[in-house]
Coordinates of C-alpha atoms and ligand atoms in Angstrom, one line a residue:
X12 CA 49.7 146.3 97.3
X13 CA 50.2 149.5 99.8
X14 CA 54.4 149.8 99.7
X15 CA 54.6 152.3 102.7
X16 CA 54.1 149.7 105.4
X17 CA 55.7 146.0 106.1
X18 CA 53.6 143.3 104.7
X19 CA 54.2 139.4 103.6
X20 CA 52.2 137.2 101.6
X21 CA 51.6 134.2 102.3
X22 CA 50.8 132.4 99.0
X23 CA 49.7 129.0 98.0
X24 CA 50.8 127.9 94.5
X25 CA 49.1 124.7 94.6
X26 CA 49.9 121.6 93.3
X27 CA 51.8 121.8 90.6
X28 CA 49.7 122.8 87.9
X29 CA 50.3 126.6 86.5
X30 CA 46.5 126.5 86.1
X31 CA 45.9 125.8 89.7
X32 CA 47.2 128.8 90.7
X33 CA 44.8 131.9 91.6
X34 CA 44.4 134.8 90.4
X35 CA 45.3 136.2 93.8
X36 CA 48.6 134.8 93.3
X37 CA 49.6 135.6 90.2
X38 CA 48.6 139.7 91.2
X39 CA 50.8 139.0 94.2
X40 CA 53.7 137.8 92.7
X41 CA 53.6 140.6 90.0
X42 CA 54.2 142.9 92.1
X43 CA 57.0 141.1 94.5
X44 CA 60.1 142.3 95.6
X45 CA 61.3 139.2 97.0
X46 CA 60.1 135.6 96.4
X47 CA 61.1 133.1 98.8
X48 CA 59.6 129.9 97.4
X49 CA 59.7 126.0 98.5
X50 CA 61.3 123.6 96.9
X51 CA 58.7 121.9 95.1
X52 CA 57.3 125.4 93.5
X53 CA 58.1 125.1 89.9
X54 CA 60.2 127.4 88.6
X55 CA 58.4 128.5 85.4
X56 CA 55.8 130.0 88.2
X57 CA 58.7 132.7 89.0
X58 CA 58.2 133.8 85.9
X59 CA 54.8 135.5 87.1
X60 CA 57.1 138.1 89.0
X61 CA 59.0 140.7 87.8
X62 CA 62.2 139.5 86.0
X63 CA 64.4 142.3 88.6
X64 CA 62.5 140.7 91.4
X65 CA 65.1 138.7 93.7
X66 CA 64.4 134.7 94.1
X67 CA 65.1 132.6 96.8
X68 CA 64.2 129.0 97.5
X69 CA 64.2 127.7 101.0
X70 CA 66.8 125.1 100.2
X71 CA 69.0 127.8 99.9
X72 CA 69.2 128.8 102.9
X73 CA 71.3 127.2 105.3
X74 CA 70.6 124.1 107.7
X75 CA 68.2 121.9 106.9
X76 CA 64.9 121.5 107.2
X77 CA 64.2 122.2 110.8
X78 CA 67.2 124.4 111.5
X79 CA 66.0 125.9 108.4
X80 CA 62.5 127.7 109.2
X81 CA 64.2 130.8 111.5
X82 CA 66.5 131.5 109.1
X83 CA 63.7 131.7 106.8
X84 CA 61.3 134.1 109.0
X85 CA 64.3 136.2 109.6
X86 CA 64.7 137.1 105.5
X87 CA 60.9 137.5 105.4
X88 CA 61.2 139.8 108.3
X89 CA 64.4 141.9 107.3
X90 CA 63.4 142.2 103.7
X91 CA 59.6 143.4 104.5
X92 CA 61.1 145.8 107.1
X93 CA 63.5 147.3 104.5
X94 CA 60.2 148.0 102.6
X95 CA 60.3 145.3 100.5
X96 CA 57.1 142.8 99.2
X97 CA 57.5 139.7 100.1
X98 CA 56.1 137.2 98.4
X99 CA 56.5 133.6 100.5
X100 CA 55.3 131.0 97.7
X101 CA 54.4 127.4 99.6
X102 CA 53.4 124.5 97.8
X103 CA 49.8 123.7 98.0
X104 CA 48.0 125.9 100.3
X105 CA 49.7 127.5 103.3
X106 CA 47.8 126.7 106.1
X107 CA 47.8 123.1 105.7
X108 CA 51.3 121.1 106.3
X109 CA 53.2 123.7 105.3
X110 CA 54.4 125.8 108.9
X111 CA 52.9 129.1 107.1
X112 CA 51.2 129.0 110.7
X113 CA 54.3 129.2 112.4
X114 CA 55.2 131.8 109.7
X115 CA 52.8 134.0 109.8
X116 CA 53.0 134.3 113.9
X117 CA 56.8 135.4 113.5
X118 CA 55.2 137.8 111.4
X119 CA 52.9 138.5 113.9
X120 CA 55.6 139.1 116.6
X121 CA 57.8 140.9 114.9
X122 CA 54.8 142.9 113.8
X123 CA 55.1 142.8 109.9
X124 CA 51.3 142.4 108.6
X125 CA 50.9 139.9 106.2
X126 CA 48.2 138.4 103.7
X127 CA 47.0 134.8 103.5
X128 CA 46.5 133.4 99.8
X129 CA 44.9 130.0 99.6
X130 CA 45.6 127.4 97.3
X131 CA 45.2 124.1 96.2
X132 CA 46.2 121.7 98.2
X133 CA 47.7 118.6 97.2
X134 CA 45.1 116.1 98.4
X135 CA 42.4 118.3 96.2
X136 CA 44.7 118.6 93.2
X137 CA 45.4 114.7 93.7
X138 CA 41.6 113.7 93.8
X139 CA 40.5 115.4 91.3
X140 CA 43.4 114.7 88.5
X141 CA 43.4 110.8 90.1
X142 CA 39.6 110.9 89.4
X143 CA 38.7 109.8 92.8
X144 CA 35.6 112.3 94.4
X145 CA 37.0 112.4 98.0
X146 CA 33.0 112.8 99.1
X147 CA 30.2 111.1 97.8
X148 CA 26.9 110.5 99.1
X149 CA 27.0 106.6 98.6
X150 CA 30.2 106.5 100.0
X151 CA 31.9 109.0 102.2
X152 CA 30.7 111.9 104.0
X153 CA 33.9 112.9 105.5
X154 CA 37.8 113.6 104.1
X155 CA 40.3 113.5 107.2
X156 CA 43.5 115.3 105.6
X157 CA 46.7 113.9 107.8
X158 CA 50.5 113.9 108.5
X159 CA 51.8 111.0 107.7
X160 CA 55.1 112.7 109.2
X161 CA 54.4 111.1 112.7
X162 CA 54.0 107.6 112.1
X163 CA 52.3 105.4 115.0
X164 CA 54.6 104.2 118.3
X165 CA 56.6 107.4 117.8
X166 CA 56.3 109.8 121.0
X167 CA 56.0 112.9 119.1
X168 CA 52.8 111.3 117.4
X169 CA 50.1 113.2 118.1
X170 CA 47.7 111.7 116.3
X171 CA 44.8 109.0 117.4
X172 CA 45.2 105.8 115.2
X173 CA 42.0 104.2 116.7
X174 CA 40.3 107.5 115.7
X175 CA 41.4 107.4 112.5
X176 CA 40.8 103.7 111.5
X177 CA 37.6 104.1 112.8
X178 CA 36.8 107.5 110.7
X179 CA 33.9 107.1 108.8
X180 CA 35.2 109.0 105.2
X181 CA 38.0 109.2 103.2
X182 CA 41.8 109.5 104.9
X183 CA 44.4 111.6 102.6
X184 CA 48.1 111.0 104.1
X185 CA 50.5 114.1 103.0
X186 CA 54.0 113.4 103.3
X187 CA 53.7 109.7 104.2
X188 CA 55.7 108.1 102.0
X189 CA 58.7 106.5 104.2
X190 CA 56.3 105.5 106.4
X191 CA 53.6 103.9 103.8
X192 CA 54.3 100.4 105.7
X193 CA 54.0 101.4 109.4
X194 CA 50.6 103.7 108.4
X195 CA 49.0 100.7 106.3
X196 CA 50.0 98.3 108.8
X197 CA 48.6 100.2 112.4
X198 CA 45.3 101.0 110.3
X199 CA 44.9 97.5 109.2
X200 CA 45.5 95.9 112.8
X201 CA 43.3 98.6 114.4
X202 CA 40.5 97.2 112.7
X203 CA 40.2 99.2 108.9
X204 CA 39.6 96.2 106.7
X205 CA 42.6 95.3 104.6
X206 CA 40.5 95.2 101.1
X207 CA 39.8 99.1 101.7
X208 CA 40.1 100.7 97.8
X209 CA 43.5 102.9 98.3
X210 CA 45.7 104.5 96.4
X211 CA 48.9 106.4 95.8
X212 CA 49.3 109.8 93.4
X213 CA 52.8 111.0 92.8
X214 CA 53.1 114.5 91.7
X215 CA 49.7 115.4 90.9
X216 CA 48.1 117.6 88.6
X217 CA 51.6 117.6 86.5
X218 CA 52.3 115.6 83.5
X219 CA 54.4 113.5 85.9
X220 CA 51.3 112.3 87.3
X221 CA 51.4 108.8 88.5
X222 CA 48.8 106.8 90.3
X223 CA 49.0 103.2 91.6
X224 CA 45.6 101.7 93.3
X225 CA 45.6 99.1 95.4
X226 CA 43.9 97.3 98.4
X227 CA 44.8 98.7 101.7
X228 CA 47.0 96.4 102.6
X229 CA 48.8 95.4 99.6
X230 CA 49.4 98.9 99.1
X231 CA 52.5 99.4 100.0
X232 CA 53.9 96.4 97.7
X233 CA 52.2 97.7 94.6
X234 CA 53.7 101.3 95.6
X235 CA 57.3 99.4 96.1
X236 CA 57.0 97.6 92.6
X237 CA 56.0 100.8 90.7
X238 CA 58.9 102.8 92.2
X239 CA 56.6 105.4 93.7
X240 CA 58.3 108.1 95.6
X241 CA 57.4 111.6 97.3
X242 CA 55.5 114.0 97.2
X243 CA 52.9 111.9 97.1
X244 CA 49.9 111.5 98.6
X245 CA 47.9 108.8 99.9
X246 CA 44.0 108.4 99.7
X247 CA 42.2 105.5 101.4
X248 CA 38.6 105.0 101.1
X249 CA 35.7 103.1 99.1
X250 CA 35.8 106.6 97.0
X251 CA 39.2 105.0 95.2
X252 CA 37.1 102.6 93.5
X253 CA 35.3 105.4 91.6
X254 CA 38.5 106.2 89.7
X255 CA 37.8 103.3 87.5
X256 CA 35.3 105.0 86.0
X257 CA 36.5 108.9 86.9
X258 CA 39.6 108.8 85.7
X259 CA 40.6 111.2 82.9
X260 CA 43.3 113.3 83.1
X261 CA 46.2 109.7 82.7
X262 CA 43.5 109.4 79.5
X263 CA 44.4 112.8 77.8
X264 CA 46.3 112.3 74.4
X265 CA 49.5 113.5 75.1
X266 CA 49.7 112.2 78.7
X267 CA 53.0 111.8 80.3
X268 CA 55.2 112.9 77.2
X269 CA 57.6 115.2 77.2
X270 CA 57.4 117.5 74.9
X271 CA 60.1 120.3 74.3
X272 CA 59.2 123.9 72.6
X273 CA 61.9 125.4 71.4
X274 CA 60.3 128.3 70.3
X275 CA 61.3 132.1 71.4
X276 CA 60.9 133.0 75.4
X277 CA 57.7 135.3 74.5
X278 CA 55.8 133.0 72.0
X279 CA 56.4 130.1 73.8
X280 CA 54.2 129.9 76.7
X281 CA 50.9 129.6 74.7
X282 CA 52.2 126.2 72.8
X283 CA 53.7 124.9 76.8
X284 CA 50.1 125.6 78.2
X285 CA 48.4 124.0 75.2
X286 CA 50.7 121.0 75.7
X287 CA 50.6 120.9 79.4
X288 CA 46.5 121.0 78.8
X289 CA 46.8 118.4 76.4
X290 CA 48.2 116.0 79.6
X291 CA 52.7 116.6 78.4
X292 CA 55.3 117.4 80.2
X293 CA 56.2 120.6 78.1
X294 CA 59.8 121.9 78.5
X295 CA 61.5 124.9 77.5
X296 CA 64.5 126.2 75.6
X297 CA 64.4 129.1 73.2
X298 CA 66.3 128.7 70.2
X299 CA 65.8 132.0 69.2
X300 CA 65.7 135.9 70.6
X301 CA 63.8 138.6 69.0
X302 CA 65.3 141.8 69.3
X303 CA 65.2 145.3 67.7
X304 CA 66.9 145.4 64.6
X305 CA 70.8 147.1 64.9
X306 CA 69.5 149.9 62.7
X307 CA 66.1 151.3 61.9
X308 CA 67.0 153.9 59.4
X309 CA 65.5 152.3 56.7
X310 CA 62.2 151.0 58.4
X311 CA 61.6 154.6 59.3
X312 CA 62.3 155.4 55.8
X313 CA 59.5 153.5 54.6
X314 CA 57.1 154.0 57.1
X315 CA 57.3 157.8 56.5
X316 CA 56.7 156.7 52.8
X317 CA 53.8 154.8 53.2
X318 CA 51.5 156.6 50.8
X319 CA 54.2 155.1 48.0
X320 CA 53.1 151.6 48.4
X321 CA 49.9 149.4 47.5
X322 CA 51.0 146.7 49.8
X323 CA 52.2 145.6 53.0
X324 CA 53.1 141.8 53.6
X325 CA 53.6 140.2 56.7
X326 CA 55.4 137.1 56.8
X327 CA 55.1 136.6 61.0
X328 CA 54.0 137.6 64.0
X329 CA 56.6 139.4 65.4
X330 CA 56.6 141.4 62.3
X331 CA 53.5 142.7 62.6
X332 CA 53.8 143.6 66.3
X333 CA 57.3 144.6 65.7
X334 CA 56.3 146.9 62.5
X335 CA 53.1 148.7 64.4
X336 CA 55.2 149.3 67.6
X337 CA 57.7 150.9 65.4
X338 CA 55.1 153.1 63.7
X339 CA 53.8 154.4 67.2
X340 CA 57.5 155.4 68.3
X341 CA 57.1 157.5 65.3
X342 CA 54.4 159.2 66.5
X343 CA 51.4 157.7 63.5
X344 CA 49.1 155.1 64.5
X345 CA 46.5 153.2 62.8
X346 CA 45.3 155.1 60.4
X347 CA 48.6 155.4 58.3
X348 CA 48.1 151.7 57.3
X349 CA 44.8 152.9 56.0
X350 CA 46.0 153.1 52.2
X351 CA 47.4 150.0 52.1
X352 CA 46.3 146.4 50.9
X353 CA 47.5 143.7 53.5
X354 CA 49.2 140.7 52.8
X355 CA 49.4 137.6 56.0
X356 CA 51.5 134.5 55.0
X357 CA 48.9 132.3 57.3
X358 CA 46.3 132.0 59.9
X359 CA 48.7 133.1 62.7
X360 CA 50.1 136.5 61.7
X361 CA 46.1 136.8 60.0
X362 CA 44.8 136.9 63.9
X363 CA 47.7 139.1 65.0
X364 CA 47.0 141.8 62.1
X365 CA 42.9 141.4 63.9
X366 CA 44.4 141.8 66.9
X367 CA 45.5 145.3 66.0
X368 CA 41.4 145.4 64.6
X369 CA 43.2 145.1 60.9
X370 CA 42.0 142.8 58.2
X371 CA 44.2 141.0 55.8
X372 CA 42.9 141.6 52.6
X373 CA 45.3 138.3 51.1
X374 CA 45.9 135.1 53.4
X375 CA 47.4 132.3 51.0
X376 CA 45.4 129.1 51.5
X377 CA 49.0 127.5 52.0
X378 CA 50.9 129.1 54.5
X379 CA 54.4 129.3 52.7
X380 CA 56.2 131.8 50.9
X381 CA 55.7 130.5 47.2
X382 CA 52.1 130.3 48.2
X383 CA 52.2 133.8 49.6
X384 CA 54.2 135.2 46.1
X385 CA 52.2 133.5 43.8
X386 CA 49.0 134.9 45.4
X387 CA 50.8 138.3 45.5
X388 CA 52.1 138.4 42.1
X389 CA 48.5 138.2 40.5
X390 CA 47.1 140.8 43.0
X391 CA 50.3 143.3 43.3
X392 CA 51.0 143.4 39.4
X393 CA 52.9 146.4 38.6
X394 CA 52.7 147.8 42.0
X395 CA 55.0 148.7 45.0
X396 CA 55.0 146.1 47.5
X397 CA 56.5 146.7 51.4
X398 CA 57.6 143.5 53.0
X399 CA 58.2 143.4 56.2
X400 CA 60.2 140.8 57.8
X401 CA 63.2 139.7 60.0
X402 CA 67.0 140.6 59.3
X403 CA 67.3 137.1 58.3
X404 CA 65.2 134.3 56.5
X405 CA 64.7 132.9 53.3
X406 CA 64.9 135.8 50.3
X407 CA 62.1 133.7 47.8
X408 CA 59.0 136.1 48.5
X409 CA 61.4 139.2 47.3
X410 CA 62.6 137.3 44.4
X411 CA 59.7 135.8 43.0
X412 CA 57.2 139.1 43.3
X413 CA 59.8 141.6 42.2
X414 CA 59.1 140.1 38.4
X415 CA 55.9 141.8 39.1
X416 CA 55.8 144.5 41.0
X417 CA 58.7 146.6 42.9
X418 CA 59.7 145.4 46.1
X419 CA 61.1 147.0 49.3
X420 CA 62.1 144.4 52.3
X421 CA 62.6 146.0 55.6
X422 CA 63.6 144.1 58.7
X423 CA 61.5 145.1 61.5
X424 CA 62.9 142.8 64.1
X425 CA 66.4 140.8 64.4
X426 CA 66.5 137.3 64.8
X427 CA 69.3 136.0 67.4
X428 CA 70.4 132.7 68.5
X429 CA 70.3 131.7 72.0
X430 CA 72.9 129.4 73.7
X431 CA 71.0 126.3 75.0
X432 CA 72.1 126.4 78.5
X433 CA 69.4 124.4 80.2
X434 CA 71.2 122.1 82.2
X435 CA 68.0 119.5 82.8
X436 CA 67.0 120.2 79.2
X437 CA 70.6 119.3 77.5
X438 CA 70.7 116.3 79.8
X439 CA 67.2 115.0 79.1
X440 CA 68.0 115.3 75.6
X441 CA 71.1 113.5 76.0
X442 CA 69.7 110.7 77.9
X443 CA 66.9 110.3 75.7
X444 CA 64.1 111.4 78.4
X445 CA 62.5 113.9 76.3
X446 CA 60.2 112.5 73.5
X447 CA 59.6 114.7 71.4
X448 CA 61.0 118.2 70.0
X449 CA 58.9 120.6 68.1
X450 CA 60.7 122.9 65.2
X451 CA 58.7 125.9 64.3
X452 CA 60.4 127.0 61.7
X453 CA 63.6 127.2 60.2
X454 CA 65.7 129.4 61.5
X455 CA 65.0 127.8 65.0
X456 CA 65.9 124.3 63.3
X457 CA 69.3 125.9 62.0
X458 CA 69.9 127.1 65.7
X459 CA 68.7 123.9 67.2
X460 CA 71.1 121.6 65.3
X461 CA 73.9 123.6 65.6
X462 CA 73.1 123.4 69.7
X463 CA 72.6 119.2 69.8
X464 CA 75.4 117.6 70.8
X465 CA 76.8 113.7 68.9
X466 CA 74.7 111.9 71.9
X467 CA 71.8 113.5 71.0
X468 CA 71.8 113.6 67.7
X469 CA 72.3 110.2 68.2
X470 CA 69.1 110.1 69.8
X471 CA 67.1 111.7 67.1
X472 CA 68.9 109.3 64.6
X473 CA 68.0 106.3 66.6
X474 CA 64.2 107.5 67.0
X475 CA 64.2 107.5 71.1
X476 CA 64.2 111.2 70.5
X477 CA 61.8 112.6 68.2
X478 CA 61.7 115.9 65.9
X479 CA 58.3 117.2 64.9
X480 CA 58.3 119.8 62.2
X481 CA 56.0 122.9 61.6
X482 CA 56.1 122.6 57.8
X483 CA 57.6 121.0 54.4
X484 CA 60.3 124.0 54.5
X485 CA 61.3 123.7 57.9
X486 CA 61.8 119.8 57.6
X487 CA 63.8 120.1 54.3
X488 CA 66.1 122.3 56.7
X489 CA 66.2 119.8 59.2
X490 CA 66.8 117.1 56.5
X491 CA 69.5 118.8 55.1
X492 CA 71.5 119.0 58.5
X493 CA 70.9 115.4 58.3
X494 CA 68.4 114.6 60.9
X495 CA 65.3 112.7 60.5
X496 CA 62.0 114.5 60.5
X497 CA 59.4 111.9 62.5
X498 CA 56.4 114.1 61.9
X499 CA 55.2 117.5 60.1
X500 CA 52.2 119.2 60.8
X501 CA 49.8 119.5 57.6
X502 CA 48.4 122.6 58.5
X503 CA 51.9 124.5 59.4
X504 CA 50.6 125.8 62.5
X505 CA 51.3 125.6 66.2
X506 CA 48.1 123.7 66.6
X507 CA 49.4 121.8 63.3
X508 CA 52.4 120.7 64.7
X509 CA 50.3 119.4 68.0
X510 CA 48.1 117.6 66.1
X511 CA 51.3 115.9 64.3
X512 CA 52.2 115.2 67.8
X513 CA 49.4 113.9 68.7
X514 CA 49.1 111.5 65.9
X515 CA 52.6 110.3 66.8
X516 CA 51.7 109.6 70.4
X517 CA 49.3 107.6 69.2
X518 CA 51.4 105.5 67.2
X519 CA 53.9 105.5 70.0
Ligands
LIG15 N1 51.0 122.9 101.9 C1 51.1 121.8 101.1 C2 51.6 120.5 101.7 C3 53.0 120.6 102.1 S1 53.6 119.1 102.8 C4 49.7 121.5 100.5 O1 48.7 122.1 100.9 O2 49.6 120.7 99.5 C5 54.3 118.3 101.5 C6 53.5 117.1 101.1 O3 52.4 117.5 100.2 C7 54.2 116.1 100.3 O4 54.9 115.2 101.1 C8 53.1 115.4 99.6 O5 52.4 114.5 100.5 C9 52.1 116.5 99.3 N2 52.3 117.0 98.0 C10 52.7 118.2 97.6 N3 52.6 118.4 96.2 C11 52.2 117.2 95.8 C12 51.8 116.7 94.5 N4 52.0 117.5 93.4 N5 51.3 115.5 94.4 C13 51.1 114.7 95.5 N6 51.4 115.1 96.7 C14 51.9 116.4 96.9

C-alpha cells in the first residue's frame, strides 16, 4: 500500500468465519494503521494487523447508530489525512447493507482515495453453511437480497411488496429479525403461498450456527420457539427444501461445542482453526508464554562447543525453533548441527526439526520422556548428549540417560505463566458454557488449575465442564491437583487430543 497519499479501505470480513476472509483482506489489514471495525467483526480477525496498530469498533464511538456514521467518516478522514492506513473492516461485504456506499462518497468528498475489498456476504455464507443452493435450475433462477429494515406500511419503505411476493427466485431478508412477523405476514396476504420452504440462519458460517426451517407462514412461530435472534438471515424459497439433503456443516463432528485451547498465543491458532474446521466454537486463553531465557550464557557455551557432543535432543517445538534461532544470532547456521545425531521426543518437534530441512535420526515410538531415554540410553552409550529444553519441566530424561552417557541440559526458552484474564472466557467457564478444555501438557495443566476458580472447578468435578488431556503424564498432573481427566489422547498429539475430543462428543 503506497503511504505518501490518503487512502481507506473498505474491507469486507465476511460472515464470520476466519476462512471466509480474502486474501485481499488479510494483506490489508497487515499493513493498517488504524482499524475501525463493526461490531459483529470478531475480534480474533484483529489479530491479522499489526499488534501497534490502533483498534476501534464503531460502538465506540459516540451516538448511536445513526448519529453514529459522521462521527465515523470523520476518524476515517482525519486519520488517512494524518497519513495513516485505514483499514474500515464491515461485516459481510461492504457494498451490501452496510453504508460503505455512504462511506466511501465522504471519502470521495473529502477527497481521500480509497479501495473496495469484497467479501462474503451473509446471505452467501448462510446458504452455503445452511446447505440451501440459493439457485437451482429446478427451482429458482433468481436470489433477491433485501432489507428487512423497512418493514411494509412504514413511509420510509421503499421497497415493492407486490414485487417481491411475486419474484420468481429465492428472497434473503438481512436484518429482519424484529420485523419477521410483519414481513411473513404482507408476503403471505400478497399472494406467496403460505407452505413456501423458509428458513432462518443465526450467525452463520460460525460454530454458533443455528438454523430453524419452517413453512412460510409458520415461520415466525418456529423462530419464536427456538429463541432465534439477530443477525440472522432469512431465506424463503422452494430451494430451502434442498437443505434436507444439503445440509452438512450442523453434521460436522464437533458441531456447536465449545472447545477451549489453552495452549501458548503462538501455537495456538493451528489447533483453533482445526477445531473451528472441525464445526467447534474454539476459544482462547494461553496458559503459558514463551520467552527468551533470563540468561543465555550457558546456551552459547554449548553451542560454541558443539563439536564436543554426539547428540542433540529436542524435547519440543519451541526448543528447536528457540535453539536454531539462537545459533543464527551467533552468527553459525545449519551446518554446525552437521556433527550431531538428533534426538525428537515425538511426531511434532520431528516435523519442526524437517522444517529446518533436518532429519531426526531417533523419534521414540512413544512420545514421552522414559520412552525418549530409554531409546537414548541404548544409542548414546558412553557419549555426550546436549538436551535442549525449557527452564522448567520434568528432570527424568537427564536423570535416566546420564547412567549412560554425559549429559548437558540447556534451556533455550523460558516458560511463563499468563494470568487468565479473559473476561467471556472465565465466565463461560464459570457458568458451565464451555464444554470442553484441552491440556497440552503439563506445565499448562499446573498453570491452568492454579487459574480455575471453586465454581469451576466445580464444573469440571460435576462433568458439565470437561478436561481433555494430551497424554498419560499430563493427566497424572491434572489428577494429582485433583481434577478429573474426561479424556486423553492415545497418540499425545494435538491431533490426538482432537480425536479424544471427538470421541467424547460422540458420547456426549
Ligand atoms: N454488509 C453485511 C450486512 C450488514 S447488515 C453483509 O454483506 O453481510 C447486518 C445484517 O447482516 C444482520 O442483521 C443479518 O441479517 C446479516 N448478518 C450478518 N452476519 C450474519 C451472520 N453471521 N449470520 C446471519 N446473518 C448475518
Amino acid at each position: 500500500m503506497p503511504n505518501d497519499s490518503p487512502m481507506v479501505y473498505l474491507v469486507g470480513a465476511g460472515p464470520g468465519d476466519v476462512g471466509l476472509l480474502t486474501l485481499r483482506a488479510i494483506e490489508c489489514l497487515s499493513q493498517a494503521d488504524l482499524v475501525i471495525y463493526d461490531k459483529l467483526v470478531p475480534l480474533a480477525f484483529l489479530d491479522y494487523a499489526p499488534s501497534a496498530a490502533e483498534r476501534l469498533c464503531v460502538a465506540d464511538f459516540p451516538g448511536c447508530h445513526p448519529e453514529r456514521w459522521p462521527h465515523v467518516q470523520q476518524a476515517m478522514i482525519v486519520a488517512a489525512g494524518q497519513g495513516k492506513r485505514v483499514v474500515r473492516l464491515k461485516g459481510g461485504d461492504p457494498f451490501l447493507f452496510g453504508r460503505g456506499g455512504e462511506e466511501a462518497e465522504a471519502l470521495r468528498k473529502a477527497g481521500i482515495g480509497f479501495e473496495v475489498v469484497a467479501g462474503v456476504t451473509a446471505g452467501l455464507g448462510a446458504a452455503a453453511c445452511a446447505g440451501i443452493p440459493l439457485t437451482h435450475r429446478d427451482y429458482a433462477s433468481a436470489v433477491a437480497l433485501v432489507t428487512g429494515h423497512e418493514p411494509p406500511g412504514r413511509p420510509e419503505s421503499k421497497l415493492d411488496w407486490q414485487a417481491l411476493a411475486r419474484f420468481p427466485g429465492t428472497l434473503v431478508f438481512y436484518m429482519g429479525m424484529s420485523h419477521l412477523a410483519e414481513i411473513v405476514h404482507t408476503l403471505v396476504e400478497l399472494g406467496k403461498s403460505p407452505d413456501t420452504p423458509s428458513a432462518v440462519v443465526q450467525q452463520a458460517t460460525t460454530g454458533n450456527q443455528r438454523t430453524v426451517e419452517a413453512p412460510l407462514a409458520s415461520l415466525p412461530d418456529s423462530v419464536a420457539a427456538a429463541g432465534l435472534g439477530s443477525p440472522a438471515v432469512i431465506v424463503i424459497g422452494a430451494v430451502v427444501a434442498l437443505r434436507k439433503e444439503l445440509a452438512w456443516f450442523e453434521q460436522r463432528p464437533l458441531f456447536g461445542r465449545r472447545v477451549l485451547v489453552t495452549r501458548p498465543r503462538h501455537q495456538a491458532a493451528e489447533l483453533v482453526r482445526r477445531l473451528e474446521r472441525l464445526g467447534a466454537v474454539a476459544l482462547s486463553l494461553p496458559m503459558l508464554e514463551v520467552r527468551e531465557p533470563a540468561d543465555w550464557t550457558a546456551v552459547d557455551h554449548a553451542l560454541k562447543n558443539l563439536a564436543l557432543y554426539q547428540w542433540l535432543v529436542f524435547t519440543s517445538v519451541n526448543g528447536v525453533h528457540a535453539l536454531i534461532q539462537r545459533l543464527r544470532k551467533l552468527g553459525y547456521d545449519l551446518r554446525a548441527l552437521g556433527g550431531l545425531r538428533l534426538a525428537a521426543i515425538g511426531p511434532g518437534t520431528a516435523q519442526c526439526l524437517r522444517s529446518y530441512y533436518l532429519e531426526p535420526d531417533l523419534v521414540p515410538s512413544e512420545y514421552r520422556s522414559e520412552s525418549l531415554a530409554a531409546a537414548l540410553k541404548q544409542r548414546a552409550q558412553g557419549q555426550r548428549v546436549l538436551l535442549a529444553r525449557a527452564d522448567r519441566g520434568r528432570d527424568i530424561l537427564r536423570q535416566e540417560l546420564a547412567e549412560s552417557a554425559t549429559v548437558d541440559q540447556i534451556a533455550v526458552y523460558s516458560q511463563v505463566d499468563l494470568l487468565a484474564t479473559n473476561r467471556d472466557v472465565l465466565d463461560g467457564l464459570r457458568d458451565g458454557t464451555i464444554d470442553y478444555i484441552t491440556v497440552t501438557s503439563s506445565n499448562i495443566a499446573r498453570a491452568l488449575v492454579a487459574a480455575l476458580d471453586q465454581e469451576t472447578k466445580a464444573n469440571v468435578k460435576n462433568g458439565r465442564v470437561k478436561l481433555v488431556s494430551i497424554s498419560p503424564v499430563t493427566s497424572a498432573v491434572i489428577r494429582e491437583l485433583d481434577l478429573p481427566v474426561a479424556a486423553e489422547a492415545a497418540e499425545y498429539t494435538t491431533a490426538g487430543v482432537v480425536q479424544a475430543l471427538i470421541g467424547l462428543a460422540e458420547r456426549a
